[in-house]
JSON list of C-alpha atoms and ligand atoms in Angstrom, two decimals:
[
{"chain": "A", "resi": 1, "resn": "UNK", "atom": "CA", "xyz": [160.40, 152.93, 18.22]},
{"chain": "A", "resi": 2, "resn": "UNK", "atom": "CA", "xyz": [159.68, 149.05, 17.87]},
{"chain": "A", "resi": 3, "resn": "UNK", "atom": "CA", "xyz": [158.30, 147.51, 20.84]},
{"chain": "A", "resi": 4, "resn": "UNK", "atom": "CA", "xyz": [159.88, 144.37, 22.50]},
{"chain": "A", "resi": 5, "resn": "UNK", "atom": "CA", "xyz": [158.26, 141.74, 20.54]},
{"chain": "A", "resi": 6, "resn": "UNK", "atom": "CA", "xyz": [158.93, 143.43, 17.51]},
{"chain": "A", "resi": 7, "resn": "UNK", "atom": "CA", "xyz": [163.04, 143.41, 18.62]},
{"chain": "A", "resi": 8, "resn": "UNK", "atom": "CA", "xyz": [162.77, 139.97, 19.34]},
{"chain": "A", "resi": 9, "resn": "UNK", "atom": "CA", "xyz": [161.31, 139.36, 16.34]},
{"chain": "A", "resi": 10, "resn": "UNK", "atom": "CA", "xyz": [164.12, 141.16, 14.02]},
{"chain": "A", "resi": 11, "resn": "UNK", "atom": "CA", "xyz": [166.63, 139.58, 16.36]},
{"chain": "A", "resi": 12, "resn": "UNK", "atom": "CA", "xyz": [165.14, 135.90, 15.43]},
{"chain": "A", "resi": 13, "resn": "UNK", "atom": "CA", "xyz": [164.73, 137.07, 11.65]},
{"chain": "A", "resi": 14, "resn": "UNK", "atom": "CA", "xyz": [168.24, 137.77, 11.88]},
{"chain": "A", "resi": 15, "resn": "UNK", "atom": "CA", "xyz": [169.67, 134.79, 13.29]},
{"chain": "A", "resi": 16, "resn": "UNK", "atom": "CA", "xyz": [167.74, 132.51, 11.05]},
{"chain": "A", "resi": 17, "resn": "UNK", "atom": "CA", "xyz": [169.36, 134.42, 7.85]},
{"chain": "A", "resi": 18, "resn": "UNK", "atom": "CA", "xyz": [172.63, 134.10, 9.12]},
{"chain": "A", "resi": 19, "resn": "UNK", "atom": "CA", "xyz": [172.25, 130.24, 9.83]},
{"chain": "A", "resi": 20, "resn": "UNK", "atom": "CA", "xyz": [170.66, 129.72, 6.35]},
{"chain": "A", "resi": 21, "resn": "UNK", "atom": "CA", "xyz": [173.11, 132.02, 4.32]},
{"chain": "A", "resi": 22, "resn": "UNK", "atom": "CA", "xyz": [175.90, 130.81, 2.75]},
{"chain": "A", "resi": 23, "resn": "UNK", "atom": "CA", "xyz": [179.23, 131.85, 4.10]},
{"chain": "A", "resi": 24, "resn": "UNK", "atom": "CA", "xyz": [180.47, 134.93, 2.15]},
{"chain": "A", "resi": 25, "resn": "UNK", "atom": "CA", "xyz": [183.46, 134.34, -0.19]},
{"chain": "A", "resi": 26, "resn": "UNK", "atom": "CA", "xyz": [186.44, 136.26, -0.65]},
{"chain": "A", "resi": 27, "resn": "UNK", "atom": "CA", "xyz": [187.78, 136.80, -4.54]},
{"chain": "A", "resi": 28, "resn": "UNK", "atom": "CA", "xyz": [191.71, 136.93, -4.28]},
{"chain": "A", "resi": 29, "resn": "UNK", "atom": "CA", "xyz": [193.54, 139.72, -6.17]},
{"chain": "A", "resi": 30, "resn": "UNK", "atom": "CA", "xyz": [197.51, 140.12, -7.46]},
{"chain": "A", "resi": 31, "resn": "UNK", "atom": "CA", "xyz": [198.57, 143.85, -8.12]},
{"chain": "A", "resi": 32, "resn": "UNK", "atom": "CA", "xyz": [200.69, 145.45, -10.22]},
{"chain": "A", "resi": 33, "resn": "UNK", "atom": "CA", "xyz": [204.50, 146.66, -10.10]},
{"chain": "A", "resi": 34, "resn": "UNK", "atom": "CA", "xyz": [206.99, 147.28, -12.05]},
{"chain": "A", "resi": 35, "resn": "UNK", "atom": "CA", "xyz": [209.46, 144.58, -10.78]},
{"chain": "A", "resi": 36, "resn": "UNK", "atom": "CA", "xyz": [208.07, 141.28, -10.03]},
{"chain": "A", "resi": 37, "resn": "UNK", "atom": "CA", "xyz": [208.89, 139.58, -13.90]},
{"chain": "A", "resi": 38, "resn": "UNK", "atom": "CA", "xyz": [205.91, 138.47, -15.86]},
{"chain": "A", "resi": 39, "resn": "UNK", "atom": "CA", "xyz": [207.05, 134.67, -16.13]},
{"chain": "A", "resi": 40, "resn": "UNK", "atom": "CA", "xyz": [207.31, 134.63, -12.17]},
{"chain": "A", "resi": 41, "resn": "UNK", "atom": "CA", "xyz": [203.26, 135.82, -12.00]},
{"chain": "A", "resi": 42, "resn": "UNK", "atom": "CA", "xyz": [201.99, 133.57, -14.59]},
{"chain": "A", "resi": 43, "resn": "UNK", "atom": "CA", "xyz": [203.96, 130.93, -12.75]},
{"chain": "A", "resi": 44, "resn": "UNK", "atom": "CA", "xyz": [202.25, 131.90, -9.11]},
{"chain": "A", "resi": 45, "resn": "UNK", "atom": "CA", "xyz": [198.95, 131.64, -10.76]},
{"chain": "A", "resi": 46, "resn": "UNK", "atom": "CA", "xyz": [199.44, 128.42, -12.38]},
{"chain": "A", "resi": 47, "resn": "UNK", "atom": "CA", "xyz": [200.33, 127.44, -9.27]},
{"chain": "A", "resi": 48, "resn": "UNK", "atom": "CA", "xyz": [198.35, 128.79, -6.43]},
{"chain": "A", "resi": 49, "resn": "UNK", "atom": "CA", "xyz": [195.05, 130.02, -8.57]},
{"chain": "A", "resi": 50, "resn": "UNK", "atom": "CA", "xyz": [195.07, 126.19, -10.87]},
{"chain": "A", "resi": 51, "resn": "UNK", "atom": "CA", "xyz": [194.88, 127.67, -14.20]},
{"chain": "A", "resi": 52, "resn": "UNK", "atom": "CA", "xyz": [196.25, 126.54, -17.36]},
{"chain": "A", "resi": 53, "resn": "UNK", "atom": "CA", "xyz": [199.06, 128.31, -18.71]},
{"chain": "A", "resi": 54, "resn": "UNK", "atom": "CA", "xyz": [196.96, 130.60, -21.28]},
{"chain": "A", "resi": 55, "resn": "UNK", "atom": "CA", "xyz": [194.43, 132.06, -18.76]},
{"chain": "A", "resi": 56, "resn": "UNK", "atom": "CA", "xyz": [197.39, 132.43, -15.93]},
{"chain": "A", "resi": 57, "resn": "UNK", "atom": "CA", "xyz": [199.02, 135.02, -19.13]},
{"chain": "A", "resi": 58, "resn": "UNK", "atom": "CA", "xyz": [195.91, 136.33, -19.30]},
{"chain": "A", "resi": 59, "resn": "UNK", "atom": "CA", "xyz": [195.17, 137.31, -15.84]},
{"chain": "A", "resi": 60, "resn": "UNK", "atom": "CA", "xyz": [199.06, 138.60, -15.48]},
{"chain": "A", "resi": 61, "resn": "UNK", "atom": "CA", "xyz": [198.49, 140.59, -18.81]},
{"chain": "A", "resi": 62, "resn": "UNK", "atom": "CA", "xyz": [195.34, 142.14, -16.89]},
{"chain": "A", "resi": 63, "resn": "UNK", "atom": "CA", "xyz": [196.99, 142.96, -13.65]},
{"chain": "A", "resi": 64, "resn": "UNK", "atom": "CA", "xyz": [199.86, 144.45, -15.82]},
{"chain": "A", "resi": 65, "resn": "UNK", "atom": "CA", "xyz": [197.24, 146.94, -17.77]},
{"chain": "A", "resi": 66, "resn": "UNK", "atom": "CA", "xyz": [194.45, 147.77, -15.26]},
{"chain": "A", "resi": 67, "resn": "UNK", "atom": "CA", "xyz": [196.54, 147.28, -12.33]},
{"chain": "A", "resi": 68, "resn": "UNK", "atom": "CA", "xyz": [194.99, 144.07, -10.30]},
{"chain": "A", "resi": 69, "resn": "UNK", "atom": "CA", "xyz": [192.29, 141.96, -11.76]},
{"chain": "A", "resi": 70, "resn": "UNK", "atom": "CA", "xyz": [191.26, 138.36, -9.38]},
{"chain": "A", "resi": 71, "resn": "UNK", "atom": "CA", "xyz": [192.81, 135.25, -9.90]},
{"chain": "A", "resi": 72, "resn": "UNK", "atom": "CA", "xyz": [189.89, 133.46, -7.65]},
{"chain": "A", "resi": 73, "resn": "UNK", "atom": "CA", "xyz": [187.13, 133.26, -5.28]},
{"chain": "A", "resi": 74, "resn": "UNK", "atom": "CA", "xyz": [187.27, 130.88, -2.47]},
{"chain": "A", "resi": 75, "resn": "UNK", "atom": "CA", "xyz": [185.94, 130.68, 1.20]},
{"chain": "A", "resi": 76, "resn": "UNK", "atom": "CA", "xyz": [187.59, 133.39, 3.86]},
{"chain": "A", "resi": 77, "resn": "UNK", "atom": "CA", "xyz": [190.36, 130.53, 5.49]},
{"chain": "A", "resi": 78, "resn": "UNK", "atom": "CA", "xyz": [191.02, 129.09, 1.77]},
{"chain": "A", "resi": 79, "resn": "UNK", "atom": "CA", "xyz": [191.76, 132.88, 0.03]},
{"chain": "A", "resi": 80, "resn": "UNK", "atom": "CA", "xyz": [193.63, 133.88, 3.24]},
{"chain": "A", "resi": 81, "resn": "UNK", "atom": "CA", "xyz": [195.78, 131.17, 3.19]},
{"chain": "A", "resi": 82, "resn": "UNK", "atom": "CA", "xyz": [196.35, 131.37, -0.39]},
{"chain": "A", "resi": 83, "resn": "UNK", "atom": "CA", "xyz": [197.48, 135.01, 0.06]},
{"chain": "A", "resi": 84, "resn": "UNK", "atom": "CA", "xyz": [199.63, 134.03, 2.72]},
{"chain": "A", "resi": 85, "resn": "UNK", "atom": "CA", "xyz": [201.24, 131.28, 0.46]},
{"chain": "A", "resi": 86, "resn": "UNK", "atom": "CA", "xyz": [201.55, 133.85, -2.37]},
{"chain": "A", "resi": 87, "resn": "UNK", "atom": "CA", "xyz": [203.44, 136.76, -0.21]},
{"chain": "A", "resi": 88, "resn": "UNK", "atom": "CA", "xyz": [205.64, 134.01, 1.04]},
{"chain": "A", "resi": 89, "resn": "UNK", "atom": "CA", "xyz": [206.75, 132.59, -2.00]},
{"chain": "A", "resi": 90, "resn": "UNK", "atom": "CA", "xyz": [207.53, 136.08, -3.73]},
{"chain": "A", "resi": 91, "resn": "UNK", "atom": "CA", "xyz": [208.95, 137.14, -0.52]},
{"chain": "A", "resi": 92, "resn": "UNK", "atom": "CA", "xyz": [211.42, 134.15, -1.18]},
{"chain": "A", "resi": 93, "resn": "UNK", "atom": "CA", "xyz": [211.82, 134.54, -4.61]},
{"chain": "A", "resi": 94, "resn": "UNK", "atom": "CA", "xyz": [212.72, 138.33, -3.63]},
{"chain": "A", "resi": 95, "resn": "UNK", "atom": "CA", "xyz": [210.16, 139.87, -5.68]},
{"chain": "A", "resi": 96, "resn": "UNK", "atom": "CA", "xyz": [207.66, 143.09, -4.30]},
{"chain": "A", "resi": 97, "resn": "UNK", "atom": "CA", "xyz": [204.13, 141.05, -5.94]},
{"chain": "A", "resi": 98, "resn": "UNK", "atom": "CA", "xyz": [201.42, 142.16, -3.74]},
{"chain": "A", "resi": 99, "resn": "UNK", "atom": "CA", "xyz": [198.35, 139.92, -3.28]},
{"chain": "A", "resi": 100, "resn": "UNK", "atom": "CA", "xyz": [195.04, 141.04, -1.02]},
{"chain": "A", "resi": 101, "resn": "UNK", "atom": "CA", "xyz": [191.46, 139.35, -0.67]},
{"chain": "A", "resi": 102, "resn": "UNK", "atom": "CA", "xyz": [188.25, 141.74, -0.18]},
{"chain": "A", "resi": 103, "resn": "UNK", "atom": "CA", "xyz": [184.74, 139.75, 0.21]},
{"chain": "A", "resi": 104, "resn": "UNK", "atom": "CA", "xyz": [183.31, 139.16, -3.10]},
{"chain": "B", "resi": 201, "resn": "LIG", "atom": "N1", "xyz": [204.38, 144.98, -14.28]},
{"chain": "B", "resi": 201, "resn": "LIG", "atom": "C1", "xyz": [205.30, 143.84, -14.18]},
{"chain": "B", "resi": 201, "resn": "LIG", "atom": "C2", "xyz": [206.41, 143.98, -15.22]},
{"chain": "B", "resi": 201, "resn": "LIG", "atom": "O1", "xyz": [206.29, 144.75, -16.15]},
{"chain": "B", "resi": 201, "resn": "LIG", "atom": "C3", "xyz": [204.57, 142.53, -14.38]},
{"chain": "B", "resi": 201, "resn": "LIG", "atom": "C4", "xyz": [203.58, 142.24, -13.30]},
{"chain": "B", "resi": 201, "resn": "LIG", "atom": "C5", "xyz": [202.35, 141.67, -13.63]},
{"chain": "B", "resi": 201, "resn": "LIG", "atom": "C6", "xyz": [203.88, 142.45, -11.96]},
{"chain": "B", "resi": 201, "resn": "LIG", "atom": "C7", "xyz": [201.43, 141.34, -12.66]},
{"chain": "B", "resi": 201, "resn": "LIG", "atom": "C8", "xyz": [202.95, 142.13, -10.96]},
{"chain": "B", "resi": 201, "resn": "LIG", "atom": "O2", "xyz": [200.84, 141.23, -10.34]},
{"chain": "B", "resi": 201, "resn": "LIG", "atom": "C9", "xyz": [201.74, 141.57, -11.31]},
{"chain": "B", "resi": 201, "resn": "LIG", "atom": "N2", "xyz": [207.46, 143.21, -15.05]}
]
């Protein structure tokens, strides 16, 4: 068993690594189904992900064969929200696209 100093030791390793690490990011994901059209998810990741209109294909193409593939990585409040603005949007548009986040 560690002794006392050796605790407070670990706990003061332990708070210096978390003030020096980075913050951990979050890669945001789109999954596949078999309604939401392929021009609407090239469109949502031109829009929401900033890619040109080539890669966005790509990326839908992906998520079509191997079920999701990411679309980004961002900081935990930026991917959040932009999974939040995704859901919404396809929620309008009345289409079942699922989006998620998982740390990176
Ligand atoms: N599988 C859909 C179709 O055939 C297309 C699609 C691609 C849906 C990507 C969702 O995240 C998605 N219309």
């Amino acid at each position: 068993m560690a002794t006392k100093d050796e605790n407070s030791t670990v706990v003061v390793r332990k708070e210096q690594e978390e003030r020096l690490k980075p913050p951990p990011m979050y890669q945001v994901l789109l999954l596949n189904d078999d309604y939401t059209p392929m021009e609407f998810v090239v469109a949502i990741i031109q829009e929401y992900f900033n890619k040109d209109r080539e890669t966005a294909t790509q990326i839908m193409l992906k998520v079509h064969r191997d079920g999701r593939a990411m679309c980004g990585v961002y900081p935990k409040d930026i991917a959040s929200t932009k999974v939040e603005l995704v859901l919404a949007h396809a929620r309008k548009a009345g289409h079942p696209l699922q989006c998620v986040m998982e740390e990176a």
